[in-house]
PDB file of C-alpha atoms in Angstrom:
ATOM      1  CA  GLY G   1      29.022  10.336   9.715  1.00 53.00           C
ATOM      2  CA  ALA G   2      28.857   6.568   9.467  1.00 74.00           C
ATOM      3  CA  GLY G   3      25.089   6.432   9.678  1.00 89.00           C
ATOM      4  CA  VAL G   4      21.997   8.598   9.941  1.00 94.00           C
ATOM      5  CA  SER G   5      21.915  10.218  13.353  1.00 95.00           C
ATOM      6  CA  GLN G   6      18.721  11.480  14.970  1.00 96.00           C
ATOM      7  CA  THR G   7      18.387  13.510  18.141  1.00 97.00           C
ATOM      8  CA  PRO G   8      16.834  13.389  20.599  1.00 97.00           C
ATOM      9  CA  SER G   9      16.146   9.672  20.734  1.00 94.00           C
ATOM     10  CA  ASN G  10      13.274  10.333  23.117  1.00 96.00           C
ATOM     11  CA  LYS G  11      11.302  13.490  23.748  1.00 97.00           C
ATOM     12  CA  VAL G  12       8.452  13.881  26.195  1.00 97.00           C
ATOM     13  CA  THR G  13       6.584  17.157  26.033  1.00 97.00           C
ATOM     14  CA  GLU G  14       3.322  18.693  27.094  1.00 97.00           C
ATOM     15  CA  LYS G  15       0.438  19.470  24.812  1.00 97.00           C
ATOM     16  CA  GLY G  16       0.851  22.871  23.223  1.00 97.00           C
ATOM     17  CA  LYS G  17       4.649  22.980  23.395  1.00 97.00           C
ATOM     18  CA  TYR G  18       7.075  23.445  20.488  1.00 98.00           C
ATOM     19  CA  VAL G  19       9.398  20.594  19.507  1.00 98.00           C
ATOM     20  CA  GLU G  20      12.406  20.303  17.219  1.00 98.00           C
ATOM     21  CA  LEU G  21      13.762  16.988  15.973  1.00 98.00           C
ATOM     22  CA  ARG G  22      17.125  16.829  14.269  1.00 98.00           C
ATOM     23  CA  CYS G  23      18.469  14.545  11.568  1.00 97.00           C
ATOM     24  CA  ASP G  24      22.096  14.307  10.497  1.00 97.00           C
ATOM     25  CA  PRO G  25      22.227  12.227   7.304  1.00 95.00           C
ATOM     26  CA  ILE G  26      25.091  10.241   5.853  1.00 93.00           C
ATOM     27  CA  SER G  27      27.722  12.620   4.522  1.00 91.00           C
ATOM     28  CA  GLY G  28      27.202  13.265   0.847  1.00 88.00           C
ATOM     29  CA  HIS G  29      23.635  11.979   0.715  1.00 90.00           C
ATOM     30  CA  THR G  30      21.642  14.533  -1.209  1.00 89.00           C
ATOM     31  CA  ALA G  31      18.181  13.138  -0.535  1.00 91.00           C
ATOM     32  CA  LEU G  32      16.655  13.264   2.940  1.00 94.00           C
ATOM     33  CA  TYR G  33      13.251  11.977   4.017  1.00 95.00           C
ATOM     34  CA  TRP G  34      11.134  12.342   7.127  1.00 97.00           C
ATOM     35  CA  TYR G  35       8.622   9.624   7.975  1.00 96.00           C
ATOM     36  CA  ARG G  36       6.331   9.169  10.973  1.00 96.00           C
ATOM     37  CA  GLN G  37       5.493   5.794  12.490  1.00 93.00           C
ATOM     38  CA  SER G  38       2.599   5.426  14.873  1.00 91.00           C
ATOM     39  CA  LEU G  39       2.334   2.405  17.146  1.00 87.00           C
ATOM     40  CA  GLY G  40       1.548  -0.767  15.201  1.00 82.00           C
ATOM     41  CA  GLN G  41       1.631   0.979  11.840  1.00 86.00           C
ATOM     42  CA  GLY G  42       4.045   1.244   8.986  1.00 87.00           C
ATOM     43  CA  PRO G  43       5.874   4.547   8.494  1.00 91.00           C
ATOM     44  CA  GLU G  44       4.067   7.358   6.680  1.00 94.00           C
ATOM     45  CA  PHE G  45       5.794   9.863   4.442  1.00 94.00           C
ATOM     46  CA  LEU G  46       6.046  13.442   5.681  1.00 97.00           C
ATOM     47  CA  ILE G  47       8.520  15.379   3.555  1.00 96.00           C
ATOM     48  CA  TYR G  48      11.424  14.868   1.143  1.00 93.00           C
ATOM     49  CA  PHE G  49      14.406  17.138   0.539  1.00 94.00           C
ATOM     50  CA  GLN G  50      16.674  17.082  -2.460  1.00 90.00           C
ATOM     51  CA  GLY G  51      19.571  19.273  -1.431  1.00 88.00           C
ATOM     52  CA  THR G  52      18.321  22.309   0.445  1.00 90.00           C
ATOM     53  CA  GLY G  53      14.846  22.440  -1.027  1.00 89.00           C
ATOM     54  CA  ALA G  54      11.734  20.574   0.018  1.00 87.00           C
ATOM     55  CA  ALA G  55      10.938  18.662  -3.161  1.00 87.00           C
ATOM     56  CA  ASP G  56       7.739  17.171  -1.767  1.00 91.00           C
ATOM     57  CA  ASP G  57       6.022  18.168   1.478  1.00 94.00           C
ATOM     58  CA  SER G  58       2.682  16.589   0.674  1.00 93.00           C
ATOM     59  CA  GLY G  59       2.819  14.301   3.711  1.00 94.00           C
ATOM     60  CA  LEU G  60       2.976  17.030   6.342  1.00 96.00           C
ATOM     61  CA  PRO G  61      -0.336  16.653   8.193  1.00 94.00           C
ATOM     62  CA  ASN G  62      -1.015  20.372   8.781  1.00 94.00           C
ATOM     63  CA  ASP G  63       0.671  23.738   9.105  1.00 95.00           C
ATOM     64  CA  ARG G  64       1.929  22.976  12.610  1.00 97.00           C
ATOM     65  CA  PHE G  65       4.597  20.841  10.971  1.00 97.00           C
ATOM     66  CA  PHE G  66       7.556  22.380   9.189  1.00 96.00           C
ATOM     67  CA  ALA G  67      11.007  21.126   8.185  1.00 97.00           C
ATOM     68  CA  VAL G  68      14.177  22.805   6.993  1.00 96.00           C
ATOM     69  CA  ARG G  69      17.510  21.751   5.571  1.00 95.00           C
ATOM     70  CA  PRO G  70      19.324  25.065   5.155  1.00 94.00           C
ATOM     71  CA  GLU G  71      22.742  23.793   4.097  1.00 92.00           C
ATOM     72  CA  GLY G  72      21.721  20.590   2.375  1.00 89.00           C
ATOM     73  CA  SER G  73      22.892  18.281   5.144  1.00 93.00           C
ATOM     74  CA  VAL G  74      21.317  18.448   8.625  1.00 96.00           C
ATOM     75  CA  SER G  75      17.532  18.746   8.701  1.00 97.00           C
ATOM     76  CA  THR G  76      15.246  19.867  11.496  1.00 98.00           C
ATOM     77  CA  LEU G  77      11.591  18.866  11.785  1.00 98.00           C
ATOM     78  CA  LYS G  78       9.642  21.457  13.752  1.00 98.00           C
ATOM     79  CA  ILE G  79       6.273  20.876  15.355  1.00 98.00           C
ATOM     80  CA  GLN G  80       4.327  23.770  16.828  1.00 97.00           C
ATOM     81  CA  ARG G  81       1.529  23.566  19.400  1.00 97.00           C
ATOM     82  CA  THR G  82       1.992  19.825  19.807  1.00 97.00           C
ATOM     83  CA  GLU G  83      -1.064  17.618  20.227  1.00 97.00           C
ATOM     84  CA  ARG G  84      -1.386  14.164  21.763  1.00 96.00           C
ATOM     85  CA  GLY G  85      -2.002  12.755  18.292  1.00 95.00           C
ATOM     86  CA  ASP G  86       1.503  13.847  17.264  1.00 97.00           C
ATOM     87  CA  SER G  87       2.956  11.122  19.497  1.00 97.00           C
ATOM     88  CA  ALA G  88       4.906   8.756  17.257  1.00 96.00           C
ATOM     89  CA  VAL G  89       8.390   7.765  16.212  1.00 95.00           C
ATOM     90  CA  TYR G  90       9.760  10.255  13.706  1.00 97.00           C
ATOM     91  CA  LEU G  91      12.140   8.572  11.293  1.00 96.00           C
ATOM     92  CA  CYS G  92      14.710  10.205   9.076  1.00 96.00           C
ATOM     93  CA  ALA G  93      16.306   8.484   6.096  1.00 94.00           C
ATOM     94  CA  SER G  94      18.811   9.531   3.473  1.00 92.00           C
ATOM     95  CA  SER G  95      20.038   8.281   0.119  1.00 87.00           C
ATOM     96  CA  LEU G  96      22.594   9.258  -2.476  1.00 80.00           C
ATOM     97  CA  ARG G  97      19.892   9.604  -5.161  1.00 65.00           C
ATOM     98  CA  VAL G  98      21.525   8.668  -8.437  1.00 59.00           C
ATOM     99  CA  LYS G  99      19.702   7.953 -11.681  1.00 54.00           C
ATOM    100  CA  GLY G 100      18.357   4.476 -12.194  1.00 52.00           C
ATOM    101  CA  ALA G 101      15.504   3.104 -10.150  1.00 48.00           C
ATOM    102  CA  ASP G 102      17.368  -0.066  -9.291  1.00 52.00           C
ATOM    103  CA  SER G 103      20.609   1.575  -8.311  1.00 51.00           C
ATOM    104  CA  GLY G 104      21.890   0.355  -4.974  1.00 52.00           C
ATOM    105  CA  ALA G 105      22.826   3.922  -4.202  1.00 48.00           C
ATOM    106  CA  ASN G 106      19.168   4.789  -3.912  1.00 64.00           C
ATOM    107  CA  VAL G 107      18.630   2.404  -1.038  1.00 76.00           C
ATOM    108  CA  LEU G 108      17.461   4.347   1.973  1.00 85.00           C
ATOM    109  CA  THR G 109      19.466   4.376   5.194  1.00 90.00           C
ATOM    110  CA  PHE G 110      17.279   5.041   8.199  1.00 92.00           C
ATOM    111  CA  GLY G 111      18.118   6.617  11.500  1.00 93.00           C
ATOM    112  CA  ALA G 112      17.034   5.027  14.777  1.00 92.00           C
ATOM    113  CA  GLY G 113      14.196   7.517  15.090  1.00 94.00           C
ATOM    114  CA  SER G 114      13.063  10.099  17.599  1.00 96.00           C
ATOM    115  CA  ARG G 115      10.245   8.917  19.828  1.00 96.00           C
ATOM    116  CA  LEU G 116       7.949  11.830  20.611  1.00 97.00           C
ATOM    117  CA  THR G 117       5.421  11.559  23.416  1.00 97.00           C
ATOM    118  CA  VAL G 118       2.976  14.397  23.915  1.00 97.00           C
ATOM    119  CA  LEU G 119       1.258  14.292  27.301  1.00 95.00           C
TER     120      LEU G 119
ATOM    121  CA  LYS F   1      -7.980  -0.722   0.724  1.00 59.00           C
ATOM    122  CA  ASN F   2      -4.333  -0.017   1.496  1.00 73.00           C
ATOM    123  CA  GLU F   3      -2.034   0.444  -1.468  1.00 89.00           C
ATOM    124  CA  VAL F   4       0.416  -2.050   0.068  1.00 94.00           C
ATOM    125  CA  GLU F   5      -0.812  -5.154   1.821  1.00 94.00           C
ATOM    126  CA  GLN F   6       1.272  -7.791   3.534  1.00 96.00           C
ATOM    127  CA  SER F   7       0.490 -11.278   4.670  1.00 96.00           C
ATOM    128  CA  PRO F   8       0.592 -12.788   7.113  1.00 97.00           C
ATOM    129  CA  GLN F   9       0.437 -10.069   9.776  1.00 95.00           C
ATOM    130  CA  ASN F  10       2.035 -12.396  12.290  1.00 96.00           C
ATOM    131  CA  LEU F  11       4.090 -15.520  11.712  1.00 97.00           C
ATOM    132  CA  THR F  12       5.594 -17.893  14.252  1.00 97.00           C
ATOM    133  CA  ALA F  13       7.846 -20.711  13.087  1.00 97.00           C
ATOM    134  CA  GLN F  14      10.419 -23.152  14.414  1.00 97.00           C
ATOM    135  CA  GLU F  15      14.102 -22.563  13.889  1.00 97.00           C
ATOM    136  CA  GLY F  16      15.231 -23.960  10.549  1.00 97.00           C
ATOM    137  CA  GLU F  17      11.908 -23.535   8.767  1.00 97.00           C
ATOM    138  CA  PHE F  18      11.603 -21.879   5.362  1.00 98.00           C
ATOM    139  CA  ILE F  19       9.751 -18.573   5.716  1.00 98.00           C
ATOM    140  CA  THR F  20       7.702 -16.723   3.116  1.00 98.00           C
ATOM    141  CA  ILE F  21       6.235 -13.257   3.573  1.00 98.00           C
ATOM    142  CA  ASN F  22       4.022 -11.825   0.864  1.00 98.00           C
ATOM    143  CA  CYS F  23       3.403  -8.296  -0.351  1.00 97.00           C
ATOM    144  CA  SER F  24       0.743  -7.140  -2.803  1.00 97.00           C
ATOM    145  CA  TYR F  25       0.385  -3.629  -4.104  1.00 95.00           C
ATOM    146  CA  SER F  26      -2.209  -1.864  -6.184  1.00 92.00           C
ATOM    147  CA  VAL F  27      -0.280   0.947  -7.877  1.00 86.00           C
ATOM    148  CA  GLY F  28       2.353   1.189 -10.561  1.00 86.00           C
ATOM    149  CA  ILE F  29       5.747   1.228  -8.929  1.00 89.00           C
ATOM    150  CA  SER F  30       9.286   2.342  -9.654  1.00 88.00           C
ATOM    151  CA  ALA F  31      10.771  -0.001  -7.047  1.00 90.00           C
ATOM    152  CA  LEU F  32       9.806  -2.219  -4.143  1.00 93.00           C
ATOM    153  CA  HIS F  33      11.726  -2.288  -0.888  1.00 94.00           C
ATOM    154  CA  TRP F  34      11.925  -4.923   1.820  1.00 96.00           C
ATOM    155  CA  LEU F  35      12.993  -3.639   5.220  1.00 95.00           C
ATOM    156  CA  GLN F  36      13.604  -5.149   8.639  1.00 95.00           C
ATOM    157  CA  GLN F  37      12.743  -3.549  11.960  1.00 92.00           C
ATOM    158  CA  HIS F  38      13.808  -5.061  15.268  1.00 86.00           C
ATOM    159  CA  PRO F  39      11.810  -4.213  18.421  1.00 79.00           C
ATOM    160  CA  GLY F  40      12.894  -0.812  19.630  1.00 73.00           C
ATOM    161  CA  GLY F  41      15.392  -0.618  16.809  1.00 71.00           C
ATOM    162  CA  GLY F  42      15.804   1.225  13.611  1.00 83.00           C
ATOM    163  CA  ILE F  43      14.834   0.147  10.129  1.00 90.00           C
ATOM    164  CA  VAL F  44      17.344  -1.670   7.975  1.00 91.00           C
ATOM    165  CA  SER F  45      16.958  -1.898   4.228  1.00 91.00           C
ATOM    166  CA  LEU F  46      17.217  -5.487   2.999  1.00 93.00           C
ATOM    167  CA  PHE F  47      16.409  -5.243  -0.698  1.00 92.00           C
ATOM    168  CA  MET F  48      15.361  -2.777  -3.334  1.00 90.00           C
ATOM    169  CA  LEU F  49      14.131  -4.364  -6.539  1.00 90.00           C
ATOM    170  CA  SER F  50      12.124  -3.517  -9.615  1.00 89.00           C
ATOM    171  CA  SER F  51      12.222  -6.871 -11.389  1.00 90.00           C
ATOM    172  CA  GLY F  52      13.224 -10.479 -10.977  1.00 92.00           C
ATOM    173  CA  LYS F  53      14.954 -11.764  -7.915  1.00 95.00           C
ATOM    174  CA  LYS F  54      17.691 -10.788  -5.498  1.00 94.00           C
ATOM    175  CA  LYS F  55      19.543 -12.888  -2.936  1.00 95.00           C
ATOM    176  CA  HIS F  56      21.622 -11.921   0.056  1.00 93.00           C
ATOM    177  CA  GLY F  57      22.776 -14.683   2.336  1.00 95.00           C
ATOM    178  CA  ARG F  58      19.711 -16.584   3.539  1.00 97.00           C
ATOM    179  CA  LEU F  59      17.322 -13.928   2.262  1.00 96.00           C
ATOM    180  CA  ILE F  60      15.701 -13.993  -1.164  1.00 97.00           C
ATOM    181  CA  ALA F  61      13.322 -11.390  -2.593  1.00 97.00           C
ATOM    182  CA  THR F  62      11.266 -11.861  -5.732  1.00 97.00           C
ATOM    183  CA  ILE F  63       8.901  -9.593  -7.582  1.00 96.00           C
ATOM    184  CA  ASN F  64       6.282 -10.182 -10.277  1.00 95.00           C
ATOM    185  CA  ILE F  65       5.463  -6.840 -11.845  1.00 92.00           C
ATOM    186  CA  GLN F  66       2.520  -8.150 -13.863  1.00 93.00           C
ATOM    187  CA  GLU F  67       0.856  -9.607 -10.784  1.00 94.00           C
ATOM    188  CA  LYS F  68       1.899  -6.696  -8.527  1.00 95.00           C
ATOM    189  CA  HIS F  69       3.275  -9.121  -5.984  1.00 96.00           C
ATOM    190  CA  SER F  70       6.533  -9.661  -4.137  1.00 97.00           C
ATOM    191  CA  SER F  71       7.749 -12.291  -1.712  1.00 98.00           C
ATOM    192  CA  LEU F  72      10.499 -12.320   0.866  1.00 98.00           C
ATOM    193  CA  HIS F  73      11.905 -15.733   1.700  1.00 98.00           C
ATOM    194  CA  ILE F  74      14.174 -16.712   4.571  1.00 98.00           C
ATOM    195  CA  THR F  75      15.924 -20.059   4.373  1.00 97.00           C
ATOM    196  CA  ALA F  76      17.145 -21.949   7.461  1.00 97.00           C
ATOM    197  CA  SER F  77      15.453 -19.443   9.755  1.00 97.00           C
ATOM    198  CA  HIS F  78      17.117 -18.520  13.036  1.00 96.00           C
ATOM    199  CA  PRO F  79      15.821 -16.810  16.199  1.00 96.00           C
ATOM    200  CA  ARG F  80      17.863 -13.719  15.309  1.00 94.00           C
ATOM    201  CA  ASP F  81      15.627 -13.352  12.234  1.00 96.00           C
ATOM    202  CA  SER F  82      12.773 -12.450  14.592  1.00 96.00           C
ATOM    203  CA  ALA F  83      11.712  -8.938  13.626  1.00 96.00           C
ATOM    204  CA  VAL F  84       9.054  -7.005  11.750  1.00 95.00           C
ATOM    205  CA  TYR F  85       9.493  -7.217   7.990  1.00 97.00           C
ATOM    206  CA  ILE F  86       8.065  -4.320   6.041  1.00 95.00           C
ATOM    207  CA  CYS F  87       7.300  -4.030   2.354  1.00 96.00           C
ATOM    208  CA  ALA F  88       7.307  -0.557   0.832  1.00 94.00           C
ATOM    209  CA  VAL F  89       6.820   0.728  -2.694  1.00 94.00           C
ATOM    210  CA  GLY F  90       8.058   3.789  -4.494  1.00 90.00           C
ATOM    211  CA  THR F  91       5.945   5.194  -7.292  1.00 86.00           C
ATOM    212  CA  ASN F  92       8.282   7.852  -8.630  1.00 81.00           C
ATOM    213  CA  PHE F  93      11.565   7.123 -10.338  1.00 74.00           C
ATOM    214  CA  GLY F  94      12.826  10.461  -9.092  1.00 72.00           C
ATOM    215  CA  ASN F  95      12.795   9.764  -5.370  1.00 77.00           C
ATOM    216  CA  GLU F  96      12.343   7.233  -2.567  1.00 80.00           C
ATOM    217  CA  LYS F  97       9.060   8.590  -1.263  1.00 87.00           C
ATOM    218  CA  LEU F  98       7.700   5.257  -0.098  1.00 91.00           C
ATOM    219  CA  THR F  99       4.305   3.868   0.796  1.00 93.00           C
ATOM    220  CA  PHE F 100       4.685   1.241   3.488  1.00 93.00           C
ATOM    221  CA  GLY F 101       2.775  -1.871   4.388  1.00 93.00           C
ATOM    222  CA  THR F 102       1.939  -2.450   8.033  1.00 90.00           C
ATOM    223  CA  GLY F 103       4.566  -5.159   8.388  1.00 93.00           C
ATOM    224  CA  THR F 104       4.769  -8.838   9.213  1.00 96.00           C
ATOM    225  CA  ARG F 105       5.880  -9.736  12.721  1.00 96.00           C
ATOM    226  CA  LEU F 106       8.074 -12.833  12.499  1.00 97.00           C
ATOM    227  CA  THR F 107       8.982 -14.888  15.555  1.00 97.00           C
ATOM    228  CA  ILE F 108      11.385 -17.806  15.222  1.00 97.00           C
ATOM    229  CA  ILE F 109      11.307 -20.224  18.137  1.00 97.00           C
ATOM    230  CA  PRO F 110      14.523 -22.100  18.995  1.00 95.00           C
TER     231      PRO F 110
END
């Protein structure tokens, strides 16, 4: 696609429910990132995929959070037994990931985010 | 102490003024990113740099690696520049796992 697409754009759920958030990155982008942004804060890293594998999941807050990218394109962030503290905007970003720290291809393209509200 | 600190947190200026937003970081970095976030909108990448200076239109970003400091400048500011500007650093040459500052909210008054 032309940009990074995230669905749903808004999700309201009740405490204890299961939620899935989807990210469709730019076609051909091998690297995919999930970040979480709480109100008034900068985004915080959750997990990074290179291809199909989770290269770094050190930002996932606990075992209620899980993400997959089975075919190396679309990724799903899954949250079990949601809590009110999970309320945030969940951002997905992708990049081409080529060698060279200053390569323009490694600039991240962000989706518009999925706003999750847990009541 | 946050690894990435921005100043000021809020900035209001008149249209046409020269704007400077500062970012200091405390870790070794592979690259520094400047991003723009409009209210209710997504995040747009403005610059990624690891040395020197980059310019795009009215925006200029500079970085001093020795001093661990970067600045974002906006010349001839316009109300449409009103947004939150976020500095973020990557510490690994192998990926764009970023640590973000809390942002600078810029308001340009016509």
